[in-house]
Coordinates of C-alpha atoms and ligand atoms in Angstrom, one line a residue:
M4 CA -10.6 10.8 26.4
D5 CA -7.9 12.2 24.0
Y6 CA -8.2 10.9 20.5
I7 CA -5.4 8.7 19.3
K8 CA -4.9 8.3 15.6
L9 CA -2.9 5.3 14.3
A10 CA -4.8 5.3 11.0
S11 CA -2.8 8.0 9.2
G12 CA -0.2 7.3 6.5
A13 CA 1.8 10.4 7.6
S14 CA 4.3 10.1 10.4
Y15 CA 4.6 12.5 13.4
F16 CA 8.2 13.5 12.6
Q17 CA 9.1 17.0 11.6
S18 CA 10.4 17.5 8.0
P19 CA 14.2 17.7 7.9
E20 CA 15.6 21.1 9.0
P21 CA 17.7 21.5 5.8
A22 CA 14.5 21.2 3.8
I23 CA 12.8 24.0 5.8
E24 CA 15.9 26.2 5.5
A25 CA 16.2 25.6 1.8
A26 CA 12.5 26.4 1.1
I27 CA 12.6 29.6 3.1
K28 CA 15.8 30.7 1.3
A29 CA 14.3 29.8 -2.1
L30 CA 11.2 31.9 -1.3
R31 CA 13.3 34.8 -0.1
N32 CA 15.2 34.6 -3.4
G33 CA 12.0 34.8 -5.4
A34 CA 11.4 31.2 -6.3
T35 CA 7.7 31.9 -6.6
S36 CA 6.9 31.4 -10.3
Y37 CA 6.5 28.5 -12.7
G38 CA 9.4 26.2 -13.0
P39 CA 10.3 23.6 -15.7
T40 CA 7.6 21.0 -16.0
E41 CA 10.0 18.1 -15.7
G42 CA 11.5 19.4 -12.5
I43 CA 14.5 21.6 -11.7
P44 CA 17.8 20.2 -13.0
E45 CA 19.4 20.1 -9.5
L46 CA 16.6 17.8 -8.2
R47 CA 16.6 15.5 -11.2
Q48 CA 20.3 15.3 -10.9
A49 CA 20.2 14.6 -7.1
I50 CA 17.6 11.9 -7.6
A51 CA 19.6 10.2 -10.4
E52 CA 22.8 10.3 -8.3
R53 CA 21.0 8.7 -5.5
Y54 CA 20.4 5.7 -7.7
Q55 CA 23.8 5.9 -9.3
E56 CA 25.3 5.4 -5.9
E57 CA 23.6 2.0 -5.9
N58 CA 25.1 1.2 -9.3
I59 CA 21.9 1.9 -11.1
A60 CA 22.5 3.7 -14.4
L61 CA 19.8 6.3 -14.1
T62 CA 20.2 9.7 -15.8
P63 CA 18.4 13.0 -14.9
E64 CA 16.4 12.7 -18.2
Q65 CA 14.9 9.5 -16.8
V66 CA 13.4 11.3 -13.9
L67 CA 10.2 13.4 -13.8
V68 CA 9.5 15.3 -10.6
T69 CA 5.8 15.2 -9.7
P70 CA 3.5 16.7 -7.1
G71 CA 3.5 13.7 -4.9
S72 CA 3.7 10.0 -5.7
K73 CA 0.0 9.8 -6.0
Q74 CA 0.1 12.1 -9.0
A75 CA 3.1 10.2 -10.3
L76 CA 0.9 7.1 -10.3
F77 CA -2.0 8.9 -11.9
N78 CA 0.3 10.2 -14.6
V79 CA 1.6 6.7 -15.5
L80 CA -1.9 5.2 -15.4
S81 CA -3.1 8.0 -17.7
V82 CA -0.3 7.7 -20.2
L83 CA -0.1 3.9 -20.4
L84 CA -3.5 2.5 -20.2
N85 CA -6.0 1.9 -22.9
E86 CA -9.7 0.9 -22.4
G87 CA -9.9 -2.4 -20.6
D88 CA -6.2 -2.9 -20.0
E89 CA -5.7 -5.1 -16.9
V90 CA -3.7 -3.7 -14.0
I91 CA -2.5 -6.4 -11.6
V92 CA -2.2 -5.4 -7.9
P93 CA -1.0 -7.8 -5.2
V94 CA -3.5 -7.7 -2.4
P95 CA -3.6 -6.5 0.5
A96 CA -2.7 -3.2 -1.2
W97 CA -2.7 0.5 -0.4
F98 CA -6.3 1.6 -1.1
G99 CA -5.0 4.5 -3.2
F100 CA -4.3 2.1 -6.2
H101 CA -8.0 1.1 -6.3
E102 CA -9.1 4.8 -6.0
L103 CA -6.7 5.9 -8.8
L104 CA -7.8 3.1 -11.1
K105 CA -11.4 4.4 -10.9
Y106 CA -10.2 7.4 -12.8
S107 CA -8.2 5.5 -15.4
K108 CA -9.1 3.4 -18.4
G109 CA -7.7 0.3 -16.7
V110 CA -9.3 -2.5 -14.8
G111 CA -7.9 -3.7 -11.5
V112 CA -7.1 -7.4 -11.1
A113 CA -6.3 -8.7 -7.6
L114 CA -3.3 -11.0 -7.0
N115 CA -4.1 -12.4 -3.6
T116 CA -1.3 -12.9 -1.2
S117 CA -1.6 -14.2 2.4
P118 CA -0.1 -13.7 5.8
E119 CA 0.4 -17.5 6.1
D120 CA 3.4 -17.2 3.8
N121 CA 4.2 -13.7 4.7
Y122 CA 2.6 -12.2 1.6
T123 CA 4.9 -13.8 -0.8
I124 CA 4.2 -13.3 -4.5
T125 CA 4.9 -16.6 -6.1
P126 CA 5.8 -16.9 -9.8
E127 CA 3.0 -19.5 -10.1
A128 CA 0.3 -17.2 -8.6
L129 CA 1.5 -14.4 -10.8
K130 CA 1.4 -16.5 -14.0
Q131 CA -2.3 -17.3 -13.2
V132 CA -3.4 -13.7 -13.4
L133 CA -1.4 -12.6 -16.4
N134 CA -2.8 -12.8 -19.9
E135 CA -2.5 -10.8 -23.2
R136 CA -4.6 -7.9 -21.8
S137 CA -2.2 -7.4 -18.8
R138 CA -0.6 -4.0 -19.2
L139 CA 0.7 -3.1 -15.8
L140 CA 1.8 -4.9 -12.6
I141 CA 1.9 -2.6 -9.6
L142 CA 4.2 -3.8 -6.8
T143 CA 4.8 -2.0 -3.5
N144 CA 8.1 -2.5 -1.8
P145 CA 8.3 -2.2 1.2
G146 CA 4.6 -3.0 1.2
N147 CA 1.8 -0.9 2.6
P148 CA -0.2 -2.0 4.7
M149 CA 1.9 -5.0 5.9
G150 CA 5.5 -3.8 5.7
R151 CA 6.6 -6.7 3.6
L152 CA 10.1 -6.3 2.2
Y153 CA 10.6 -8.1 -1.1
S154 CA 14.2 -9.2 -1.7
K155 CA 16.2 -8.9 -4.9
K156 CA 15.8 -12.6 -5.5
E157 CA 12.0 -12.4 -5.2
L158 CA 11.9 -9.3 -7.5
E159 CA 14.1 -11.0 -10.1
A160 CA 11.8 -14.1 -10.0
I161 CA 8.8 -11.8 -10.7
L162 CA 10.7 -10.0 -13.6
K163 CA 11.5 -13.4 -15.1
V164 CA 7.7 -14.2 -15.3
T165 CA 6.7 -10.7 -16.6
A166 CA 9.4 -10.9 -19.4
A167 CA 7.2 -13.3 -21.3
Y168 CA 4.6 -10.5 -21.7
P169 CA 6.0 -7.9 -24.1
D170 CA 3.2 -5.3 -23.5
L171 CA 3.4 -5.5 -19.7
Y172 CA 5.0 -2.8 -17.6
V173 CA 6.1 -3.4 -14.1
L174 CA 5.8 -0.4 -11.7
N175 CA 7.3 -0.6 -8.3
D176 CA 6.0 1.9 -5.7
E177 CA 9.1 2.4 -3.6
I178 CA 7.8 5.2 -1.4
Y179 CA 8.9 3.6 1.8
D180 CA 12.3 2.6 0.5
C181 CA 14.4 4.3 3.2
I182 CA 12.4 2.8 6.0
T183 CA 13.6 -0.7 6.6
Y184 CA 14.7 -2.5 9.8
D185 CA 16.6 -5.7 9.6
R186 CA 17.5 -6.1 5.9
P187 CA 18.4 -3.5 3.3
F188 CA 16.0 -2.5 0.6
T189 CA 16.7 -3.2 -3.1
S190 CA 15.3 -1.0 -5.8
I191 CA 13.7 -3.0 -8.7
L192 CA 15.9 -0.9 -11.0
S193 CA 19.0 -2.8 -9.8
C194 CA 17.5 -6.2 -10.5
E195 CA 18.4 -8.4 -13.4
G196 CA 15.5 -8.3 -15.9
A197 CA 14.7 -4.6 -15.2
N198 CA 14.3 -2.9 -18.6
E199 CA 12.6 -0.1 -20.4
K200 CA 9.3 -1.4 -19.1
T201 CA 10.3 -1.1 -15.5
I202 CA 9.1 2.0 -13.7
V203 CA 9.8 3.3 -10.2
I204 CA 7.5 5.6 -8.3
N205 CA 8.9 7.3 -5.2
G206 CA 8.6 10.4 -3.1
F207 CA 9.5 12.3 0.0
S208 CA 6.3 12.0 2.0
K209 CA 7.2 8.9 4.0
S210 CA 10.9 8.4 4.3
F211 CA 11.5 12.1 5.0
A212 CA 8.2 13.1 6.7
M213 CA 7.4 15.6 3.9
S214 CA 3.9 14.6 3.0
G215 CA 2.7 18.2 2.8
W216 CA 5.4 19.4 0.4
R217 CA 3.9 17.3 -2.4
I218 CA 7.1 15.9 -4.0
G219 CA 7.3 12.6 -5.8
Y220 CA 8.9 11.3 -8.9
I221 CA 8.8 8.8 -11.7
A222 CA 12.0 7.0 -12.8
G223 CA 11.9 5.1 -16.0
A224 CA 12.8 4.9 -19.7
T225 CA 13.4 8.2 -21.4
D226 CA 10.6 7.7 -23.9
L227 CA 8.0 7.0 -21.2
I228 CA 9.3 9.9 -19.1
K229 CA 8.8 12.2 -22.2
K230 CA 5.2 11.1 -22.4
C231 CA 4.7 11.7 -18.7
I232 CA 6.2 15.1 -19.0
A233 CA 3.7 16.0 -21.8
F234 CA 0.9 14.8 -19.5
Q235 CA 2.2 16.9 -16.6
A236 CA 2.6 19.9 -18.9
S237 CA -1.1 19.7 -19.9
T238 CA -2.5 19.0 -16.4
M239 CA -0.2 20.5 -13.8
S240 CA 3.0 22.3 -14.9
G241 CA 6.1 22.1 -12.8
I242 CA 5.7 21.8 -9.1
S243 CA 6.5 24.5 -6.6
L244 CA 10.2 25.6 -6.9
F245 CA 10.7 26.0 -3.1
S246 CA 9.4 22.4 -2.5
Q247 CA 11.9 21.2 -5.0
Q248 CA 14.8 23.1 -3.4
A249 CA 13.7 21.6 -0.1
A250 CA 13.9 18.1 -1.7
V251 CA 17.4 18.7 -3.0
A252 CA 18.5 19.8 0.5
T253 CA 16.9 16.6 1.9
L254 CA 18.6 14.3 -0.5
L255 CA 22.0 16.0 0.2
N256 CA 21.5 15.5 3.9
R257 CA 19.5 12.3 3.8
Q258 CA 21.7 10.1 6.1
S259 CA 21.4 12.6 9.0
A260 CA 17.7 13.1 8.3
L261 CA 17.0 9.4 8.4
A262 CA 19.1 8.2 11.3
P263 CA 17.0 9.7 14.1
I264 CA 13.7 8.7 12.4
L265 CA 14.8 5.1 11.9
K266 CA 16.0 4.8 15.5
I267 CA 12.7 5.9 16.9
L268 CA 10.7 3.7 14.4
K269 CA 12.7 0.7 15.4
E270 CA 11.9 1.3 19.1
N271 CA 8.3 1.9 18.3
R272 CA 8.0 -1.2 16.2
A273 CA 9.2 -3.2 19.3
L274 CA 6.7 -1.5 21.5
M275 CA 3.8 -2.2 19.2
Q276 CA 5.0 -5.8 18.7
Q277 CA 5.0 -6.3 22.5
A278 CA 1.5 -4.8 22.7
L279 CA 0.2 -7.1 20.0
E280 CA 1.7 -10.1 21.7
E281 CA -0.5 -9.3 24.7
L282 CA -3.7 -9.3 22.6
P283 CA -5.5 -12.6 22.7
H284 CA -6.4 -14.2 19.3
V285 CA -4.7 -11.5 17.3
N286 CA -2.0 -12.6 14.7
Y287 CA 0.4 -10.4 12.9
T288 CA 3.5 -10.5 10.7
L289 CA 6.5 -8.5 11.7
P290 CA 6.9 -5.6 9.3
E291 CA 10.4 -5.3 7.8
G292 CA 9.8 -2.0 6.3
A293 CA 7.4 1.0 6.3
Y294 CA 5.8 1.9 9.7
Y295 CA 2.7 -0.2 10.1
F296 CA 1.6 -3.5 11.6
F297 CA -1.3 -5.1 9.9
P298 CA -2.8 -7.5 12.5
D299 CA -5.5 -10.0 11.9
F300 CA -8.6 -9.3 14.1
T301 CA -10.9 -11.7 12.3
Y302 CA -11.5 -13.7 15.6
Y303 CA -13.5 -10.7 16.8
I304 CA -15.7 -10.4 13.7
N305 CA -19.3 -11.4 14.7
S306 CA -18.7 -10.6 18.3
K307 CA -20.9 -8.1 20.2
T308 CA -20.2 -4.8 21.8
P309 CA -21.4 -4.3 25.4
A310 CA -24.3 -2.3 23.9
G311 CA -25.3 -5.4 22.0
Q312 CA -24.2 -4.2 18.5
S313 CA -22.8 -6.9 16.2
I314 CA -19.3 -6.4 14.8
K315 CA -20.0 -7.3 11.2
N316 CA -16.6 -6.6 9.6
G317 CA -13.3 -4.8 10.1
I318 CA -14.9 -1.4 9.4
A319 CA -17.4 -2.0 12.2
L320 CA -14.6 -3.1 14.5
C321 CA -12.6 0.0 13.8
N322 CA -15.7 2.1 14.3
Y323 CA -16.1 0.5 17.7
F324 CA -12.5 1.3 18.7
R325 CA -13.1 4.9 17.5
D326 CA -16.5 5.5 19.1
Y327 CA -15.9 3.8 22.4
Y328 CA -12.1 4.2 22.9
S329 CA -11.2 7.2 20.8
L330 CA -8.7 5.1 19.0
E331 CA -8.5 5.2 15.2
L332 CA -7.1 2.3 13.2
A333 CA -7.4 2.0 9.4
P334 CA -9.7 -0.9 8.6
G335 CA -8.0 -3.7 6.6
D336 CA -11.2 -4.1 4.6
N337 CA -10.1 -1.0 2.6
F338 CA -6.8 -2.7 1.8
G339 CA -8.5 -5.9 0.6
A340 CA -8.2 -7.8 3.9
V341 CA -11.5 -8.0 5.8
G342 CA -11.1 -8.1 9.6
F343 CA -7.5 -6.8 9.6
A344 CA -6.5 -3.3 10.6
R345 CA -3.5 -1.1 9.8
M346 CA -1.8 0.4 12.8
S347 CA 0.9 3.1 12.4
F348 CA 3.8 3.1 14.8
A349 CA 5.1 6.4 13.5
V350 CA 3.5 8.2 16.4
E351 CA 4.7 9.4 19.8
K352 CA 5.6 6.6 22.3
D353 CA 3.2 7.8 25.0
K354 CA 0.4 7.6 22.5
L355 CA 1.5 4.1 21.4
K356 CA 1.5 2.9 25.0
E357 CA -2.0 4.4 25.7
A358 CA -3.3 3.0 22.4
S359 CA -2.2 -0.5 23.4
K360 CA -4.0 -0.2 26.7
R361 CA -7.2 0.9 25.0
L362 CA -7.0 -1.9 22.4
K363 CA -6.6 -4.5 25.1
L364 CA -9.5 -3.2 27.0
A365 CA -11.7 -2.8 23.9
L366 CA -11.1 -6.4 22.8
S367 CA -11.7 -7.7 26.3
T368 CA -15.1 -6.1 26.5
L369 CA -16.3 -7.7 23.3
Q370 CA -18.6 -10.7 23.7
H371 CA -17.8 -13.7 21.6
Ligands
PMP26 N1 2.1 5.0 -2.5 C1 1.9 4.4 -1.3 C2 2.1 2.9 -1.1 C3 1.4 5.2 -0.2 O1 1.2 4.6 1.0 C4 1.2 6.5 -0.4 C5 0.7 7.4 0.7 N2 -0.1 6.9 1.6 C6 1.4 7.1 -1.7 C7 1.9 6.3 -2.7 C8 1.2 8.5 -2.0 O2 2.2 9.4 -1.4 P1 2.4 10.9 -1.8 O3 1.4 11.3 -2.9 O4 2.2 11.7 -0.6 O5 3.8 11.0 -2.4

């Protein structure tokens, strides 16, 4: 049986052709040495302009180009946090935040959200987890793993609450920003209440299928960016020049790069939704952004495999799919939601169709 992987965070799409061309050209032109730590001026400018087009007053000096968003996050955590500072993360959340926090001075605090109200972050729930030790709130919009798209109104309500905490920074991870389906995305930078303590993390890995190029960025207040540049100068230096040239070319051609990807993802989302509809006792929310479903398989926890093994949790369930049906899903347990699983639909359609057949069969053979 061929292995089908729906667990990965990388899509199957090719990186945009202009990116590949620009990188080859840059290499041929000798772009093989160190570049400026903060990023090449053309890329900082192109990123700033991208936000300026949305009426956000961002200057190139407010942008630091980083080797991926993960490193951008690590940079901010390293620069901002003191021993014991609290970092609030709405859960379910991408497991990377938890992993990164292990190497920081901060302490993670979960802000639980639930599928029953489509993972809404209410001002009341937020107020309950905030205190004088709160230093950073990490939001993800669109959300990973559940694809929740937070509206401008919702973000502004959050910023209204955080305004009462002068030491608190609000970081929005917007890495899936270009991948939305029914409603447009709003950057937190365009919200009323965004200020010098508002930070955006973004990158090229997801929207532009460029995960291997390692390009991300931090957008924020000039003072914070200066500190982040100093951190990057000590730990990393500037990122590969040819990757940055590729990113410039991507941004300049972004509409044509995105259109075919979004068309396919929309079709694939419908295919996966249909497949989930056919699974008994499985609930899901429809993702409005990113490229994952995050269905609830908790009905099947404590059921038994045909070999008599007990499915104790979501990890065991995903191991069962993998070992018996060569189907890999990402266990929700790692995102803070036991018994759920993340399923990417950024894969080829034939694989998606085969995956749904296997899933149906796998669940039907479990004894409840
Ligand atoms: N943030 C989120 C929410 C992600 O899902 C990922 C990748 N899975 C990253 C950041 C890191 O992306 P990269 O380092 O490739 O830019």
